[in-house]
Amino acid sequence: MSGRDHPRCKASDVARLAQACGVAPRDLVRFESKINHHRGSTQKARLVVDLVRGKPVDQALNLLEFSSKRAAVNVKKALLAAIADAENADADVTRLVVTEVRVDEGPQIKRFQPKDRGRAHAIIKQTSHITVGVEERS
């Protein structure tokens, strides 16, 4: 949740809520970012996200920086956005770990290739939605 109608919580707000609930503050907070309509198939994007799942964010950024896959650019963009959300909430960036990375199918873009005798063959271009979540671990 973000934007004008959903202000972000600060670390002090999370600490008070965690104290009221009787849990550790890091158990409550997950910073999530989503890239919608990535122009690429979900199968190819899942090859990239499987590399970074469960890794610390600095190691995940290195893996994405040197990956030759096209989806790595958008996964890195989503990861940087989640890290920025964590920084805005006063989280310790050095302790962030990629906990959730998900690639879901997006809408298909349909195009047609003209063929002989007045026919047309459908060309279906895949899109996907990439979701990256990071949490602070000790």
Coordinates of C-alpha atoms in Angstrom, one line a residue, residues 67-136:
S67 CA 22.9 -12.0 -15.2
S68 CA 22.5 -12.1 -19.0
K69 CA 18.8 -12.7 -18.8
R70 CA 16.5 -9.9 -20.0
A71 CA 14.1 -10.4 -17.0
A72 CA 17.0 -9.5 -14.6
V73 CA 16.6 -5.8 -15.4
N74 CA 13.0 -5.7 -14.2
V75 CA 13.6 -8.0 -11.2
K76 CA 16.5 -5.7 -10.2
K77 CA 14.2 -2.6 -10.6
A78 CA 11.6 -4.2 -8.3
L79 CA 14.2 -5.2 -5.8
L80 CA 15.7 -1.7 -5.7
A81 CA 12.1 -0.3 -5.1
A82 CA 11.6 -2.6 -2.2
I83 CA 14.9 -1.6 -0.7
A84 CA 14.0 2.1 -1.1
D85 CA 10.7 1.4 0.7
A86 CA 12.7 -0.3 3.5
E87 CA 15.0 2.8 3.7
N88 CA 12.1 5.1 4.0
A89 CA 10.7 3.1 6.9
D90 CA 14.1 3.4 8.7
A91 CA 15.0 -0.3 8.3
D92 CA 18.6 -1.5 8.4
V93 CA 19.4 -2.1 4.7
T94 CA 22.4 -4.3 5.5
R95 CA 20.1 -6.9 7.2
L96 CA 17.5 -7.1 4.4
V97 CA 16.9 -10.6 2.9
V98 CA 14.8 -11.4 -0.2
T99 CA 12.1 -13.5 1.3
E100 CA 9.4 -13.6 -1.4
V101 CA 9.9 -13.4 -5.2
R102 CA 7.0 -14.3 -7.4
V103 CA 6.3 -14.3 -11.1
D104 CA 2.7 -14.4 -12.1
E105 CA 1.2 -14.5 -15.6
G106 CA 0.0 -11.2 -17.1
P107 CA -2.3 -10.5 -20.0
Q108 CA -1.4 -11.9 -23.4
I109 CA -0.8 -9.4 -26.2
K110 CA -2.3 -10.8 -29.5
R111 CA -0.8 -9.9 -32.9
F112 CA -1.4 -11.4 -36.3
Q113 CA 1.0 -12.3 -39.0
P114 CA -0.4 -12.1 -42.5
K115 CA 0.0 -15.4 -44.5
D116 CA -0.7 -16.4 -48.0
R117 CA -4.2 -16.9 -49.4
G118 CA -5.6 -14.3 -47.1
R119 CA -4.9 -16.2 -43.9
A120 CA -3.4 -14.9 -40.7
H121 CA -1.6 -16.7 -37.9
A122 CA -1.9 -15.5 -34.4
I123 CA 1.3 -14.4 -32.5
I124 CA 0.8 -14.3 -28.8
K125 CA 3.2 -12.2 -26.8
Q126 CA 3.5 -13.1 -23.1
T127 CA 3.6 -10.7 -20.2
S128 CA 4.2 -11.3 -16.5
H129 CA 3.9 -9.6 -13.2
I130 CA 7.0 -9.7 -10.9
T131 CA 6.7 -9.3 -7.1
V132 CA 9.7 -8.9 -4.8
G133 CA 9.4 -8.9 -1.0
V134 CA 12.3 -8.2 1.4
E135 CA 12.4 -8.6 5.2
E136 CA 14.8 -7.5 7.9

